[in-house]
Coordinates of C-alpha atoms in Angstrom, one line a residue:
M403 CA 0.0 0.0 0.0
T404 CA 2.9 2.4 0.8
F405 CA 4.3 1.8 -2.7
L406 CA 0.9 2.4 -4.3
I407 CA 0.4 5.7 -2.5
Q408 CA 3.9 7.0 -3.2
Q409 CA 3.6 6.1 -6.9
T410 CA 0.1 7.6 -7.2
L411 CA 1.4 10.9 -5.8
I412 CA 4.4 10.9 -8.1
F413 CA 2.0 10.7 -11.1
A414 CA -0.8 12.8 -9.6
I415 CA 1.2 15.8 -8.5
P416 CA 2.5 16.9 -11.9
L417 CA -1.0 16.4 -13.3
M418 CA -2.4 18.5 -10.5
I419 CA 0.0 21.4 -10.9
V420 CA -0.2 21.5 -14.7
A421 CA -4.0 21.3 -14.6
L422 CA -3.9 24.3 -12.3
A423 CA -1.7 26.0 -14.9
G424 CA -4.5 25.5 -17.4
V425 CA -7.0 27.0 -14.9
F426 CA -5.0 30.2 -14.5
A427 CA -4.8 30.7 -18.3
E428 CA -8.4 29.8 -19.0
R429 CA -9.9 31.7 -16.1
S430 CA -8.2 34.8 -17.6
G431 CA -9.8 34.1 -21.0
I432 CA -6.9 32.4 -22.8
I433 CA -7.1 28.7 -23.9
N434 CA -3.8 27.2 -23.1
L435 CA -3.5 24.0 -25.2
A436 CA 0.3 24.4 -25.1
L437 CA 0.6 22.8 -21.7
E438 CA 2.2 19.7 -23.2
G439 CA 4.8 21.8 -25.1
I440 CA 5.6 23.9 -22.1
M441 CA 6.0 20.8 -20.0
I442 CA 8.5 19.4 -22.5
F443 CA 10.4 22.7 -22.6
G444 CA 10.4 23.0 -18.8
A445 CA 11.7 19.4 -18.4
F446 CA 14.5 20.1 -20.8
V447 CA 15.5 23.3 -19.1
G448 CA 15.5 21.8 -15.6
V449 CA 17.5 18.8 -16.7
L450 CA 20.0 21.0 -18.6
F451 CA 20.4 23.2 -15.5
V452 CA 21.1 20.1 -13.3
R453 CA 23.6 18.9 -15.9
L454 CA 25.4 22.2 -16.2
M455 CA 25.7 22.6 -12.4
Q456 CA 27.2 19.1 -12.2
Q457 CA 29.6 19.8 -14.9
A458 CA 30.7 23.0 -13.0
H459 CA 31.0 20.9 -9.8
V460 CA 29.0 23.4 -7.9
F461 CA 27.3 20.9 -5.6
D462 CA 30.0 18.2 -5.6
A463 CA 31.1 19.0 -2.1
A464 CA 27.6 18.8 -0.8
K465 CA 27.1 15.4 -2.5
A466 CA 30.3 14.0 -1.2
S467 CA 29.6 15.1 2.4
G468 CA 26.0 14.0 2.3
N469 CA 24.7 17.5 2.8
W470 CA 21.1 16.7 1.8
I471 CA 19.8 20.2 2.6
A472 CA 22.1 21.7 0.0
L473 CA 21.0 19.1 -2.5
Q474 CA 17.4 19.8 -1.8
G475 CA 18.2 23.5 -2.4
F476 CA 19.7 22.4 -5.7
E477 CA 16.5 20.6 -6.6
L478 CA 14.4 23.7 -5.7
L479 CA 16.7 25.9 -7.8
A480 CA 16.2 23.6 -10.8
M481 CA 12.4 23.8 -10.3
L482 CA 12.6 27.6 -10.2
V483 CA 14.7 27.8 -13.4
A484 CA 12.2 25.5 -15.2
A485 CA 9.3 27.7 -14.0
V486 CA 11.0 30.9 -15.2
M487 CA 11.8 29.5 -18.6
G488 CA 8.3 28.0 -18.8
A489 CA 6.8 31.4 -18.1
I490 CA 9.1 33.0 -20.8
F491 CA 8.1 30.3 -23.3
S492 CA 4.4 30.9 -22.6
L493 CA 4.8 34.6 -23.6
L494 CA 4.7 33.4 -27.2
L495 CA 1.1 32.3 -26.6
S496 CA 0.3 35.5 -24.7
F497 CA 1.6 37.7 -27.5
A498 CA -0.2 35.8 -30.2
S499 CA -3.4 35.7 -28.3
V500 CA -3.5 39.2 -26.8
N501 CA -1.6 41.4 -29.1
L502 CA -2.2 39.6 -32.4
R503 CA -5.6 38.3 -31.5
A504 CA -4.7 35.0 -33.2
D505 CA -6.7 31.9 -32.9
Q506 CA -5.7 30.5 -29.4
T507 CA -6.2 26.9 -30.3
I508 CA -3.9 27.1 -33.3
G509 CA -1.4 29.1 -31.3
G510 CA -1.3 26.4 -28.6
T511 CA -1.0 23.6 -31.1
A512 CA 1.9 25.4 -32.8
L513 CA 3.8 25.6 -29.5
N514 CA 3.1 21.9 -28.9
L515 CA 4.6 21.1 -32.3
M516 CA 7.5 23.5 -31.8
A517 CA 8.6 22.4 -28.3
P518 CA 9.6 18.8 -28.9
A519 CA 11.3 19.7 -32.2
L520 CA 13.3 22.5 -30.5
V521 CA 14.2 20.4 -27.5
L522 CA 15.4 17.5 -29.6
F523 CA 17.4 19.8 -31.8
L524 CA 19.1 21.3 -28.7
I525 CA 19.7 17.9 -27.2
R526 CA 21.4 16.7 -30.3
I527 CA 23.7 19.8 -30.2
I528 CA 24.5 19.5 -26.5
A529 CA 24.7 15.8 -26.0
N530 CA 25.0 14.4 -29.5
Q531 CA 22.2 11.9 -28.7
N532 CA 18.4 11.8 -28.4
V533 CA 18.3 11.9 -24.6
L534 CA 19.7 14.6 -22.2
Q535 CA 20.7 13.1 -18.9
M536 CA 22.4 14.1 -15.7
N537 CA 26.2 14.5 -16.0
S538 CA 26.7 12.0 -13.2
G539 CA 24.7 9.8 -10.9
D540 CA 20.9 9.5 -11.1
S541 CA 17.9 11.3 -9.7
A542 CA 17.4 9.1 -6.7
S543 CA 21.1 9.3 -5.5
W544 CA 21.1 13.1 -5.8
F545 CA 17.6 14.2 -4.8
M546 CA 15.6 11.4 -3.2
I547 CA 14.9 11.7 0.5
K548 CA 15.3 8.4 2.5
K549 CA 15.3 7.2 6.1
T550 CA 19.1 7.6 6.3
T551 CA 18.9 11.1 4.9
L552 CA 16.9 12.2 7.8
G553 CA 19.2 10.5 10.3
F554 CA 17.3 7.3 10.9
D555 CA 18.9 3.9 10.8
K556 CA 18.5 2.0 7.5
D557 CA 16.4 -0.8 9.2
A558 CA 14.3 1.6 11.4
D559 CA 10.5 1.2 11.2
L560 CA 8.9 4.6 10.8
G561 CA 5.4 3.2 10.8
F562 CA 3.0 3.5 7.9
L563 CA 2.9 7.3 7.7
G564 CA 6.7 7.6 8.1
N565 CA 7.5 5.0 5.5
T566 CA 4.9 6.4 3.1
F567 CA 5.7 10.1 3.3
L568 CA 9.3 10.3 4.5
H569 CA 11.1 7.4 2.9
K570 CA 12.0 7.3 -0.8
V571 CA 10.2 10.6 -1.6
Y572 CA 11.1 13.8 -3.4
L573 CA 10.8 17.2 -1.8
A574 CA 9.5 18.5 -5.2
T575 CA 6.3 16.5 -4.6
Y576 CA 5.5 18.4 -1.4
I577 CA 6.6 21.7 -2.7
C578 CA 4.2 21.4 -5.7
L579 CA 1.4 20.4 -3.3
I580 CA 2.0 23.6 -1.2
I581 CA 2.1 25.7 -4.4
F582 CA -1.2 24.2 -5.5
V583 CA -2.9 25.1 -2.2
V584 CA -1.4 28.6 -2.1
L585 CA -2.3 29.5 -5.7
S586 CA -5.8 28.0 -5.3
I587 CA -6.3 30.4 -2.4
L588 CA -4.9 33.2 -4.5
L589 CA -7.3 32.5 -7.3
Y590 CA -10.4 32.4 -5.2
K591 CA -9.8 34.4 -2.1
T592 CA -7.9 37.5 -3.2
K593 CA -8.6 40.6 -5.2
F594 CA -6.1 39.6 -7.9
G595 CA -7.9 36.2 -8.3
M596 CA -11.3 37.9 -8.5
R597 CA -10.0 40.3 -11.2
L598 CA -8.4 37.5 -13.1
R599 CA -11.6 35.4 -13.2
S600 CA -13.7 38.4 -14.2
C601 CA -11.6 38.8 -17.3
G602 CA -12.5 35.2 -18.3
E603 CA -16.2 35.7 -17.6
N604 CA -17.0 39.2 -18.8
P605 CA -13.9 41.2 -19.9
Q606 CA -16.1 44.2 -21.0
A607 CA -17.5 44.5 -17.5
A608 CA -14.1 44.1 -15.9
D609 CA -12.7 46.8 -18.2
S610 CA -15.5 49.2 -17.3
L611 CA -14.4 48.8 -13.6
G612 CA -10.8 49.9 -14.5
I613 CA -9.3 46.4 -14.8
N614 CA -6.6 46.1 -17.5
V615 CA -7.8 42.9 -19.3
Y616 CA -4.7 42.7 -21.4
K617 CA -2.4 42.7 -18.4
M618 CA -4.6 40.2 -16.5
R619 CA -4.5 37.8 -19.4
Y620 CA -0.8 38.2 -19.7
A621 CA -0.5 37.5 -16.0
G622 CA -2.8 34.4 -16.1
T623 CA -0.9 32.9 -19.1
T624 CA 2.5 33.7 -17.5
I625 CA 1.6 32.0 -14.2
S626 CA 0.2 29.1 -16.3
G627 CA 3.5 28.8 -18.2
A628 CA 5.5 28.9 -14.9
L629 CA 3.4 26.1 -13.4
A630 CA 3.5 24.0 -16.6
G631 CA 7.3 24.4 -16.9
M632 CA 7.8 23.4 -13.2
G633 CA 5.4 20.5 -13.7
G634 CA 7.4 19.3 -16.7
F635 CA 10.7 19.2 -14.7
V636 CA 9.0 17.5 -11.7
Y637 CA 7.7 14.8 -14.1
A638 CA 11.2 14.4 -15.5
L639 CA 12.8 14.3 -12.0
T640 CA 10.4 11.8 -10.4
T641 CA 9.5 9.4 -13.3
A642 CA 12.2 9.8 -16.0
N643 CA 15.3 9.7 -13.8
C644 CA 15.9 13.4 -14.4
S645 CA 16.2 13.0 -18.2
S646 CA 14.7 14.8 -21.2
N647 CA 13.9 13.4 -24.6
G648 CA 11.2 15.7 -26.0
D649 CA 8.3 13.8 -24.5
V650 CA 6.3 13.8 -21.3
A651 CA 4.0 10.8 -22.1
G652 CA 1.0 13.0 -22.9
F653 CA 0.8 14.5 -19.4
G654 CA 0.0 17.9 -20.7
F655 CA -3.1 16.6 -22.5
L656 CA -4.0 14.5 -19.5
A657 CA -3.8 17.6 -17.4
L658 CA -6.3 19.3 -19.8
A659 CA -8.6 16.4 -19.3
V660 CA -8.2 16.7 -15.5
M661 CA -9.0 20.4 -15.7
I662 CA -12.2 19.8 -17.7
F663 CA -13.2 16.9 -15.5
G664 CA -12.5 19.0 -12.4
N665 CA -14.7 21.8 -13.9
W666 CA -12.0 24.4 -13.6
K667 CA -12.1 24.1 -9.7
P668 CA -8.9 23.3 -7.7
L669 CA -10.5 20.9 -5.2
N670 CA -12.2 18.9 -8.0
I671 CA -8.9 19.0 -9.9
A672 CA -7.0 17.5 -6.9
G673 CA -9.5 14.6 -6.8
A674 CA -9.4 14.0 -10.5
S675 CA -5.5 14.1 -10.5
L676 CA -5.4 11.4 -7.8
L677 CA -7.8 9.3 -9.8
F678 CA -5.8 9.5 -13.0
G679 CA -2.5 9.2 -11.0
L680 CA -3.8 5.9 -9.5
F681 CA -4.5 4.4 -12.9
K682 CA -1.2 5.8 -14.3
C683 CA 0.5 4.0 -11.4
I684 CA -1.3 0.8 -12.1
A685 CA -0.3 1.0 -15.8
A686 CA 3.3 1.6 -14.9
A687 CA 3.8 -0.9 -12.1
Y688 CA 1.0 -3.4 -12.3
S689 CA 3.4 -6.4 -12.3
S690 CA 5.0 -5.3 -8.9
L691 CA 1.9 -4.1 -7.0
D692 CA 1.4 -6.0 -3.8
I693 CA -1.6 -4.2 -2.4
N694 CA -2.2 -6.3 0.7
G695 CA 1.4 -7.0 1.5
D696 CA 0.9 -10.8 1.1
N697 CA 3.3 -11.2 -1.8
V698 CA 0.4 -11.9 -4.2
Y699 CA 0.7 -9.8 -7.3
W700 CA -2.8 -10.5 -8.6
L701 CA -2.9 -7.7 -11.3
A702 CA 0.0 -9.5 -13.0
E703 CA -1.5 -13.0 -12.5
I704 CA -5.0 -12.5 -13.9
G705 CA -3.8 -12.7 -17.5
I706 CA -4.7 -9.2 -18.8
S707 CA -2.4 -7.9 -21.5
S708 CA 0.2 -5.4 -20.5
H709 CA -0.9 -3.2 -23.4
L710 CA -4.3 -2.9 -21.9
Y711 CA -2.8 -1.7 -18.6
R712 CA -0.8 0.9 -20.5
M713 CA -3.9 2.1 -22.3
L714 CA -5.9 2.2 -19.0
P715 CA -5.3 5.9 -18.0
Y716 CA -6.2 7.1 -21.5
I717 CA -9.3 4.9 -21.7
I718 CA -10.4 6.2 -18.3
T719 CA -9.8 9.8 -19.6
L720 CA -12.1 9.2 -22.5
V721 CA -14.8 7.5 -20.5
V722 CA -14.8 10.2 -17.8
L723 CA -14.9 13.1 -20.3
A724 CA -17.8 11.4 -22.2
F725 CA -19.9 11.4 -19.0
T726 CA -18.9 14.7 -17.5
S727 CA -18.1 17.1 -20.3
K728 CA -21.8 18.1 -20.7
K729 CA -21.9 19.3 -17.1
S730 CA -18.6 21.2 -17.4
R731 CA -18.8 24.9 -17.4
A732 CA -15.9 26.7 -19.0
P733 CA -15.3 30.4 -18.5
K734 CA -17.7 32.3 -20.8
A735 CA -15.0 34.5 -22.5
E736 CA -12.3 31.9 -22.9
G737 CA -10.8 31.8 -26.4
I738 CA -12.5 35.0 -27.5
P739 CA -9.9 37.8 -28.3
Y740 CA -10.8 40.9 -26.3
D741 CA -11.7 44.0 -28.3
K742 CA -11.7 47.1 -26.1
G743 CA -14.1 48.9 -28.4
Q744 CA -16.7 46.1 -28.4
R745 CA -19.6 46.3 -25.9

């Protein structure tokens, strides 16, 4: 059960933070279909930053001495760099949507096509191969928190909660969870959040009250890009051994499905992310899941094809959207370019 919960969180947290990224953009009135592309770009930037810092031997002393606090700072710094570059990359969508009044669906699709091509091109230049990896070691040895990291003996029993949430976990998972809660409160309980949401519902009314719709839409899309970039790196860190290959396994599109299923509301999105994360966990580790701790791996023994397990998260996505999309209520003005002279 501990393994199942840990793996579910590893898959659910990037979905959760990237779905919230979509909420910020769409609540401001911009359809951000580029989440997949921004995740790919953020994953590449984060991994490249880690690689460059290792090549410069900046954190070698901390690694050699087992200074896990410094290494966690290294991880947070990489997350920050990925978020900043994701925000910068999202400005392409903002400029096209706000200034040029271009079709937002086409703009997002263009970024989704550009990001993997650009990332693979840069990886070939930097590493002369199709995958960009850490310069030395692996993600677990550098960034994973374990019992021994916190000063406990290797054989110590921390109980169910301790083993689940303090052993073989990544700080990035909990940081993303905190960011999700803080930004959800920002969106619904602050003046900035109210103004942002008003621009996605009735931008003419918002403008009449002195709210700069263009700036708010830029702000919403920039926050969206930062979250998606960070989510991309967290995905690469926790599930791809801190590597980048121009792919994030469709997590950006899954996040869009989670956002729609969650009806653009953070609490619903959190629940939907855990649901999809659970099925993604089953798809990735069905052969080693011992749910009851009795050494019986019944998911692997019932004879279902491994291909079906891998398809399961996407089948669930289609089924859930088929039954819930009619009840979903998108922001009224999303996807509609704002014309200041229109009333």
